[in-house]
Amino acid sequence: MERKLTKKYHFSVEGETEKWYLDWLKDNINQCNRSRYKVVMDCKVEKDPYKRAKKMVITSKTEIWHLSDYESNDCFHVQQFHHTIDHLKKASCIKNITYKFGYSNFTFDLWMILHKMDCNKMMIDRKQYITMINKAYNKKFKSMDDYKHKDHFHSCLQQLNIEDVKKAIKRSKNIMSSNKEKGYVIQNYKGYQFYKENPSLMIWKVIEKIFQDCHL
């Protein structure tokens, strides 16, 4: 068999669950005979994109994706979100680096739910995702912390496959199209766009790119 070439993708993420997911995705793509390439996920748990960029040795044009949550419209969380974008912008000023933003509103858990079912309902609090997680994965987790325990989270990953990821991409696109049809105003802060309303998310963009690169 012809040896597959490798494509490398760079990430900074704010939590362990995002890293575990990307590791799972890498393994499943690499095990898929239909994938044109092998993939490497250079992923670091680092809330500050600028710190992530400064630690990298960059010799050619490099795209990095930062996965982050828009946790609520409270002043504290909005300021925190803007602070992250400030550092994305700062990191993008480093030579050869383009930093892109894969945000989730409210949280990355929305992306996990979309692998198994629609999640178009506006949430009041990010803790409400536990009901949808339990329904999507047929679980009885008592809380979000319980679900994010390493063994518990991996038990959800074990239920997923490549086709589920494609469904998550499609459901994400439907959410964003629906937000536009509803007339929600897309925010623009320092060149990065997002919706204040939930659900909304852009993590699907980089996952779709990886799938397109690999001809999946």
PDB file of C-alpha atoms in Angstrom:
ATOM      1  CA  MET A   1       0.000   0.000   0.000  1.00  0.00           C
ATOM      2  CA  GLU A   2       1.105   3.558  -0.731  1.00  0.00           C
ATOM      3  CA  ARG A   3       2.469   5.326   2.331  1.00  0.00           C
ATOM      4  CA  LYS A   4       0.267   8.257   3.303  1.00  0.00           C
ATOM      5  CA  LEU A   5       1.693  11.733   3.662  1.00  0.00           C
ATOM      6  CA  THR A   6       1.044  13.631   6.876  1.00  0.00           C
ATOM      7  CA  LYS A   7      -0.734  16.912   7.484  1.00  0.00           C
ATOM      8  CA  LYS A   8      -0.175  18.794  10.739  1.00  0.00           C
ATOM      9  CA  TYR A   9      -2.697  20.999  12.528  1.00  0.00           C
ATOM     10  CA  HIS A  10      -1.956  23.345  15.406  1.00  0.00           C
ATOM     11  CA  PHE A  11      -4.297  24.120  18.296  1.00  0.00           C
ATOM     12  CA  SER A  12      -4.467  25.821  21.638  1.00  0.00           C
ATOM     13  CA  VAL A  13      -7.408  24.777  23.810  1.00  0.00           C
ATOM     14  CA  GLU A  14      -8.739  25.901  27.158  1.00  0.00           C
ATOM     15  CA  GLY A  15      -9.578  22.526  28.662  1.00  0.00           C
ATOM     16  CA  GLU A  16      -8.682  18.857  28.741  1.00  0.00           C
ATOM     17  CA  THR A  17     -11.916  17.715  27.066  1.00  0.00           C
ATOM     18  CA  GLU A  18     -11.041  19.625  23.891  1.00  0.00           C
ATOM     19  CA  LYS A  19      -7.604  17.993  23.799  1.00  0.00           C
ATOM     20  CA  TRP A  20      -9.051  14.542  24.427  1.00  0.00           C
ATOM     21  CA  TYR A  21     -11.493  15.098  21.588  1.00  0.00           C
ATOM     22  CA  LEU A  22      -8.789  16.177  19.139  1.00  0.00           C
ATOM     23  CA  ASP A  23      -6.654  13.166  20.114  1.00  0.00           C
ATOM     24  CA  TRP A  24      -9.656  10.923  19.472  1.00  0.00           C
ATOM     25  CA  LEU A  25     -10.282  12.614  16.121  1.00  0.00           C
ATOM     26  CA  LYS A  26      -6.650  12.173  15.077  1.00  0.00           C
ATOM     27  CA  ASP A  27      -6.729   8.449  15.903  1.00  0.00           C
ATOM     28  CA  ASN A  28      -9.976   7.870  14.020  1.00  0.00           C
ATOM     29  CA  ILE A  29      -8.838   9.723  10.913  1.00  0.00           C
ATOM     30  CA  ASN A  30      -5.547   7.811  10.918  1.00  0.00           C
ATOM     31  CA  GLN A  31      -7.386   4.514  11.232  1.00  0.00           C
ATOM     32  CA  CYS A  32      -9.734   5.388   8.367  1.00  0.00           C
ATOM     33  CA  ASN A  33      -8.692   3.798   5.066  1.00  0.00           C
ATOM     34  CA  ARG A  34     -10.630   6.457   3.145  1.00  0.00           C
ATOM     35  CA  SER A  35      -8.465   9.285   4.502  1.00  0.00           C
ATOM     36  CA  ARG A  36      -5.996  10.596   1.919  1.00  0.00           C
ATOM     37  CA  TYR A  37      -3.558  11.697   4.644  1.00  0.00           C
ATOM     38  CA  LYS A  38      -2.384  10.865   8.113  1.00  0.00           C
ATOM     39  CA  VAL A  39      -2.867  13.746  10.548  1.00  0.00           C
ATOM     40  CA  VAL A  40      -0.937  15.117  13.503  1.00  0.00           C
ATOM     41  CA  MET A  41      -2.665  17.328  16.070  1.00  0.00           C
ATOM     42  CA  ASP A  42      -0.197  19.661  17.762  1.00  0.00           C
ATOM     43  CA  CYS A  43      -2.511  20.604  20.612  1.00  0.00           C
ATOM     44  CA  LYS A  44      -1.640  22.383  23.860  1.00  0.00           C
ATOM     45  CA  VAL A  45      -3.898  23.206  26.800  1.00  0.00           C
ATOM     46  CA  GLU A  46      -3.200  26.947  27.011  1.00  0.00           C
ATOM     47  CA  LYS A  47      -5.788  29.661  27.646  1.00  0.00           C
ATOM     48  CA  ASP A  48      -3.500  32.397  26.343  1.00  0.00           C
ATOM     49  CA  PRO A  49      -3.003  32.145  22.558  1.00  0.00           C
ATOM     50  CA  TYR A  50      -0.114  34.589  22.673  1.00  0.00           C
ATOM     51  CA  LYS A  51       1.809  32.418  25.158  1.00  0.00           C
ATOM     52  CA  ARG A  52       1.147  29.413  22.919  1.00  0.00           C
ATOM     53  CA  ALA A  53       2.484  31.213  19.854  1.00  0.00           C
ATOM     54  CA  LYS A  54       5.577  32.532  21.624  1.00  0.00           C
ATOM     55  CA  LYS A  55       6.621  29.011  22.639  1.00  0.00           C
ATOM     56  CA  MET A  56       6.435  27.673  19.070  1.00  0.00           C
ATOM     57  CA  VAL A  57       9.356  27.542  16.672  1.00  0.00           C
ATOM     58  CA  ILE A  58       7.887  28.936  13.456  1.00  0.00           C
ATOM     59  CA  THR A  59       9.903  28.831  10.229  1.00  0.00           C
ATOM     60  CA  SER A  60       7.075  29.044   7.674  1.00  0.00           C
ATOM     61  CA  LYS A  61       3.489  30.259   7.452  1.00  0.00           C
ATOM     62  CA  THR A  62       1.507  28.486  10.162  1.00  0.00           C
ATOM     63  CA  GLU A  63      -2.202  28.469  10.976  1.00  0.00           C
ATOM     64  CA  ILE A  64      -3.212  27.902  14.612  1.00  0.00           C
ATOM     65  CA  TRP A  65      -6.741  27.476  15.934  1.00  0.00           C
ATOM     66  CA  HIS A  66      -7.775  28.511  19.423  1.00  0.00           C
ATOM     67  CA  LEU A  67     -10.801  26.705  20.881  1.00  0.00           C
ATOM     68  CA  SER A  68     -12.574  28.812  23.476  1.00  0.00           C
ATOM     69  CA  ASP A  69     -15.977  29.246  25.108  1.00  0.00           C
ATOM     70  CA  TYR A  70     -18.311  32.238  25.202  1.00  0.00           C
ATOM     71  CA  GLU A  71     -19.632  31.265  28.610  1.00  0.00           C
ATOM     72  CA  SER A  72     -22.364  33.883  29.103  1.00  0.00           C
ATOM     73  CA  ASN A  73     -23.342  37.504  28.470  1.00  0.00           C
ATOM     74  CA  ASP A  74     -22.308  38.503  32.003  1.00  0.00           C
ATOM     75  CA  CYS A  75     -19.784  41.331  32.037  1.00  0.00           C
ATOM     76  CA  PHE A  76     -17.054  39.128  33.501  1.00  0.00           C
ATOM     77  CA  HIS A  77     -17.375  36.446  30.821  1.00  0.00           C
ATOM     78  CA  VAL A  78     -17.653  39.000  28.003  1.00  0.00           C
ATOM     79  CA  GLN A  79     -14.492  40.730  29.222  1.00  0.00           C
ATOM     80  CA  GLN A  80     -12.770  37.359  29.473  1.00  0.00           C
ATOM     81  CA  PHE A  81     -13.836  36.516  25.913  1.00  0.00           C
ATOM     82  CA  HIS A  82     -12.597  39.869  24.604  1.00  0.00           C
ATOM     83  CA  HIS A  83      -9.325  39.375  26.475  1.00  0.00           C
ATOM     84  CA  THR A  84      -8.836  36.077  24.633  1.00  0.00           C
ATOM     85  CA  ILE A  85      -9.433  37.820  21.305  1.00  0.00           C
ATOM     86  CA  ASP A  86      -6.956  40.552  22.293  1.00  0.00           C
ATOM     87  CA  HIS A  87      -4.314  37.866  22.665  1.00  0.00           C
ATOM     88  CA  LEU A  88      -5.379  36.162  19.428  1.00  0.00           C
ATOM     89  CA  LYS A  89      -4.815  39.447  17.633  1.00  0.00           C
ATOM     90  CA  LYS A  90      -1.478  39.932  19.368  1.00  0.00           C
ATOM     91  CA  ALA A  91      -0.364  36.401  18.451  1.00  0.00           C
ATOM     92  CA  SER A  92      -1.343  36.952  14.811  1.00  0.00           C
ATOM     93  CA  CYS A  93       1.146  39.824  14.663  1.00  0.00           C
ATOM     94  CA  ILE A  94       3.984  37.349  15.138  1.00  0.00           C
ATOM     95  CA  LYS A  95       5.713  36.648  11.838  1.00  0.00           C
ATOM     96  CA  ASN A  96       4.305  33.695   9.855  1.00  0.00           C
ATOM     97  CA  ILE A  97       1.414  33.049  12.300  1.00  0.00           C
ATOM     98  CA  THR A  98      -2.288  33.230  11.493  1.00  0.00           C
ATOM     99  CA  TYR A  99      -4.436  32.582  14.567  1.00  0.00           C
ATOM    100  CA  LYS A 100      -8.050  31.555  14.000  1.00  0.00           C
ATOM    101  CA  PHE A 101     -10.903  31.302  16.481  1.00  0.00           C
ATOM    102  CA  GLY A 102     -13.054  28.205  16.981  1.00  0.00           C
ATOM    103  CA  TYR A 103     -15.408  29.536  19.634  1.00  0.00           C
ATOM    104  CA  SER A 104     -18.452  27.801  21.123  1.00  0.00           C
ATOM    105  CA  ASN A 105     -21.405  29.637  22.681  1.00  0.00           C
ATOM    106  CA  PHE A 106     -21.942  28.628  25.432  1.00  0.00           C
ATOM    107  CA  THR A 107     -19.388  25.833  25.558  1.00  0.00           C
ATOM    108  CA  PHE A 108     -17.504  23.076  23.717  1.00  0.00           C
ATOM    109  CA  ASP A 109     -20.123  20.679  25.088  1.00  0.00           C
ATOM    110  CA  LEU A 110     -22.521  22.027  22.449  1.00  0.00           C
ATOM    111  CA  TRP A 111     -20.195  20.599  19.794  1.00  0.00           C
ATOM    112  CA  MET A 112     -20.189  17.224  21.557  1.00  0.00           C
ATOM    113  CA  ILE A 113     -23.999  17.116  21.640  1.00  0.00           C
ATOM    114  CA  LEU A 114     -24.254  17.930  17.935  1.00  0.00           C
ATOM    115  CA  HIS A 115     -22.515  14.661  17.054  1.00  0.00           C
ATOM    116  CA  LYS A 116     -25.634  12.803  18.191  1.00  0.00           C
ATOM    117  CA  MET A 117     -28.583  15.212  18.015  1.00  0.00           C
ATOM    118  CA  ASP A 118     -29.785  18.719  17.257  1.00  0.00           C
ATOM    119  CA  CYS A 119     -29.345  21.310  19.994  1.00  0.00           C
ATOM    120  CA  ASN A 120     -31.105  24.453  18.805  1.00  0.00           C
ATOM    121  CA  LYS A 121     -32.578  25.569  22.124  1.00  0.00           C
ATOM    122  CA  MET A 122     -31.235  28.718  23.748  1.00  0.00           C
ATOM    123  CA  MET A 123     -29.743  27.915  27.164  1.00  0.00           C
ATOM    124  CA  ILE A 124     -29.911  30.130  30.239  1.00  0.00           C
ATOM    125  CA  ASP A 125     -26.908  28.546  31.941  1.00  0.00           C
ATOM    126  CA  ARG A 126     -24.096  26.342  30.607  1.00  0.00           C
ATOM    127  CA  LYS A 127     -24.862  23.790  33.327  1.00  0.00           C
ATOM    128  CA  GLN A 128     -28.047  22.947  31.411  1.00  0.00           C
ATOM    129  CA  TYR A 129     -25.988  21.053  28.831  1.00  0.00           C
ATOM    130  CA  ILE A 130     -25.811  18.051  31.151  1.00  0.00           C
ATOM    131  CA  THR A 131     -29.416  17.131  30.307  1.00  0.00           C
ATOM    132  CA  MET A 132     -28.620  17.140  26.590  1.00  0.00           C
ATOM    133  CA  ILE A 133     -25.348  15.253  27.102  1.00  0.00           C
ATOM    134  CA  ASN A 134     -27.139  12.521  29.031  1.00  0.00           C
ATOM    135  CA  LYS A 135     -29.807  12.253  26.343  1.00  0.00           C
ATOM    136  CA  ALA A 136     -27.327  12.246  23.459  1.00  0.00           C
ATOM    137  CA  TYR A 137     -25.063   9.583  24.963  1.00  0.00           C
ATOM    138  CA  ASN A 138     -27.617   7.649  27.025  1.00  0.00           C
ATOM    139  CA  LYS A 139     -25.832   8.514  30.265  1.00  0.00           C
ATOM    140  CA  LYS A 140     -26.799   9.488  33.801  1.00  0.00           C
ATOM    141  CA  PHE A 141     -24.059  11.953  34.696  1.00  0.00           C
ATOM    142  CA  LYS A 142     -24.947  13.959  37.796  1.00  0.00           C
ATOM    143  CA  SER A 143     -23.199  17.157  36.721  1.00  0.00           C
ATOM    144  CA  MET A 144     -20.951  18.682  34.088  1.00  0.00           C
ATOM    145  CA  ASP A 145     -17.948  17.957  36.297  1.00  0.00           C
ATOM    146  CA  ASP A 146     -19.021  14.320  36.466  1.00  0.00           C
ATOM    147  CA  TYR A 147     -19.290  14.166  32.658  1.00  0.00           C
ATOM    148  CA  LYS A 148     -15.857  15.793  32.229  1.00  0.00           C
ATOM    149  CA  HIS A 149     -14.099  13.171  34.344  1.00  0.00           C
ATOM    150  CA  LYS A 150     -11.568  11.558  31.992  1.00  0.00           C
ATOM    151  CA  ASP A 151     -13.069   8.056  32.036  1.00  0.00           C
ATOM    152  CA  HIS A 152     -16.611   9.384  31.644  1.00  0.00           C
ATOM    153  CA  PHE A 153     -15.729  11.693  28.772  1.00  0.00           C
ATOM    154  CA  HIS A 154     -13.882   8.926  26.971  1.00  0.00           C
ATOM    155  CA  SER A 155     -16.915   6.665  27.349  1.00  0.00           C
ATOM    156  CA  CYS A 156     -18.775   9.234  25.236  1.00  0.00           C
ATOM    157  CA  LEU A 157     -15.980   9.414  22.676  1.00  0.00           C
ATOM    158  CA  GLN A 158     -16.149   5.643  22.286  1.00  0.00           C
ATOM    159  CA  GLN A 159     -19.691   6.032  20.949  1.00  0.00           C
ATOM    160  CA  LEU A 160     -18.571   8.306  18.103  1.00  0.00           C
ATOM    161  CA  ASN A 161     -17.297   7.684  14.595  1.00  0.00           C
ATOM    162  CA  ILE A 162     -16.318   9.682  11.516  1.00  0.00           C
ATOM    163  CA  GLU A 163     -19.916   9.878  10.276  1.00  0.00           C
ATOM    164  CA  ASP A 164     -20.996  11.418  13.594  1.00  0.00           C
ATOM    165  CA  VAL A 165     -18.425  14.173  13.095  1.00  0.00           C
ATOM    166  CA  LYS A 166     -19.874  14.920   9.656  1.00  0.00           C
ATOM    167  CA  LYS A 167     -23.332  15.179  11.225  1.00  0.00           C
ATOM    168  CA  ALA A 168     -21.974  17.595  13.840  1.00  0.00           C
ATOM    169  CA  ILE A 169     -20.554  19.798  11.078  1.00  0.00           C
ATOM    170  CA  LYS A 170     -23.896  19.807   9.248  1.00  0.00           C
ATOM    171  CA  ARG A 171     -25.878  20.589  12.422  1.00  0.00           C
ATOM    172  CA  SER A 172     -23.444  23.399  13.267  1.00  0.00           C
ATOM    173  CA  LYS A 173     -23.924  24.965   9.843  1.00  0.00           C
ATOM    174  CA  ASN A 174     -27.694  24.761  10.300  1.00  0.00           C
ATOM    175  CA  ILE A 175     -27.412  26.598  13.619  1.00  0.00           C
ATOM    176  CA  MET A 176     -25.368  29.402  12.087  1.00  0.00           C
ATOM    177  CA  SER A 177     -27.734  29.699   9.117  1.00  0.00           C
ATOM    178  CA  SER A 178     -30.691  29.827  11.494  1.00  0.00           C
ATOM    179  CA  ASN A 179     -29.047  32.614  13.518  1.00  0.00           C
ATOM    180  CA  LYS A 180     -28.642  34.640  10.339  1.00  0.00           C
ATOM    181  CA  GLU A 181     -32.267  34.036   9.323  1.00  0.00           C
ATOM    182  CA  LYS A 182     -33.424  35.161  12.781  1.00  0.00           C
ATOM    183  CA  GLY A 183     -31.635  38.455  12.238  1.00  0.00           C
ATOM    184  CA  TYR A 184     -29.114  38.055  15.026  1.00  0.00           C
ATOM    185  CA  VAL A 185     -26.343  40.605  14.739  1.00  0.00           C
ATOM    186  CA  ILE A 186     -22.936  39.054  14.238  1.00  0.00           C
ATOM    187  CA  GLN A 187     -20.409  40.790  16.447  1.00  0.00           C
ATOM    188  CA  ASN A 188     -17.027  41.900  15.134  1.00  0.00           C
ATOM    189  CA  TYR A 189     -14.256  42.489  17.649  1.00  0.00           C
ATOM    190  CA  LYS A 190     -10.757  43.122  16.322  1.00  0.00           C
ATOM    191  CA  GLY A 191     -11.515  41.168  13.165  1.00  0.00           C
ATOM    192  CA  TYR A 192     -12.987  38.104  14.899  1.00  0.00           C
ATOM    193  CA  GLN A 193     -16.699  37.424  14.451  1.00  0.00           C
ATOM    194  CA  PHE A 194     -19.152  35.752  16.816  1.00  0.00           C
ATOM    195  CA  TYR A 195     -22.769  35.731  17.957  1.00  0.00           C
ATOM    196  CA  LYS A 196     -23.691  36.784  21.485  1.00  0.00           C
ATOM    197  CA  GLU A 197     -26.746  34.561  21.230  1.00  0.00           C
ATOM    198  CA  ASN A 198     -26.522  30.843  21.890  1.00  0.00           C
ATOM    199  CA  PRO A 199     -26.374  28.350  20.401  1.00  0.00           C
ATOM    200  CA  SER A 200     -23.624  29.372  18.021  1.00  0.00           C
ATOM    201  CA  LEU A 201     -20.178  27.998  17.266  1.00  0.00           C
ATOM    202  CA  MET A 202     -17.274  28.091  14.838  1.00  0.00           C
ATOM    203  CA  ILE A 203     -15.260  25.029  15.889  1.00  0.00           C
ATOM    204  CA  TRP A 204     -16.805  23.153  12.959  1.00  0.00           C
ATOM    205  CA  LYS A 205     -14.808  25.313  10.537  1.00  0.00           C
ATOM    206  CA  VAL A 206     -11.448  23.745  11.370  1.00  0.00           C
ATOM    207  CA  ILE A 207     -12.896  20.229  11.610  1.00  0.00           C
ATOM    208  CA  GLU A 208     -14.475  20.639   8.175  1.00  0.00           C
ATOM    209  CA  LYS A 209     -11.139  21.881   6.812  1.00  0.00           C
ATOM    210  CA  ILE A 210      -9.362  18.792   8.168  1.00  0.00           C
ATOM    211  CA  PHE A 211     -11.978  16.525   6.603  1.00  0.00           C
ATOM    212  CA  GLN A 212     -11.721  18.316   3.265  1.00  0.00           C
ATOM    213  CA  ASP A 213      -7.923  18.075   3.325  1.00  0.00           C
ATOM    214  CA  CYS A 214      -8.170  14.347   3.995  1.00  0.00           C
ATOM    215  CA  HIS A 215     -10.890  13.873   1.348  1.00  0.00           C
ATOM    216  CA  LEU A 216     -13.343  12.627   3.949  1.00  0.00           C
TER     217      LEU A 216
END
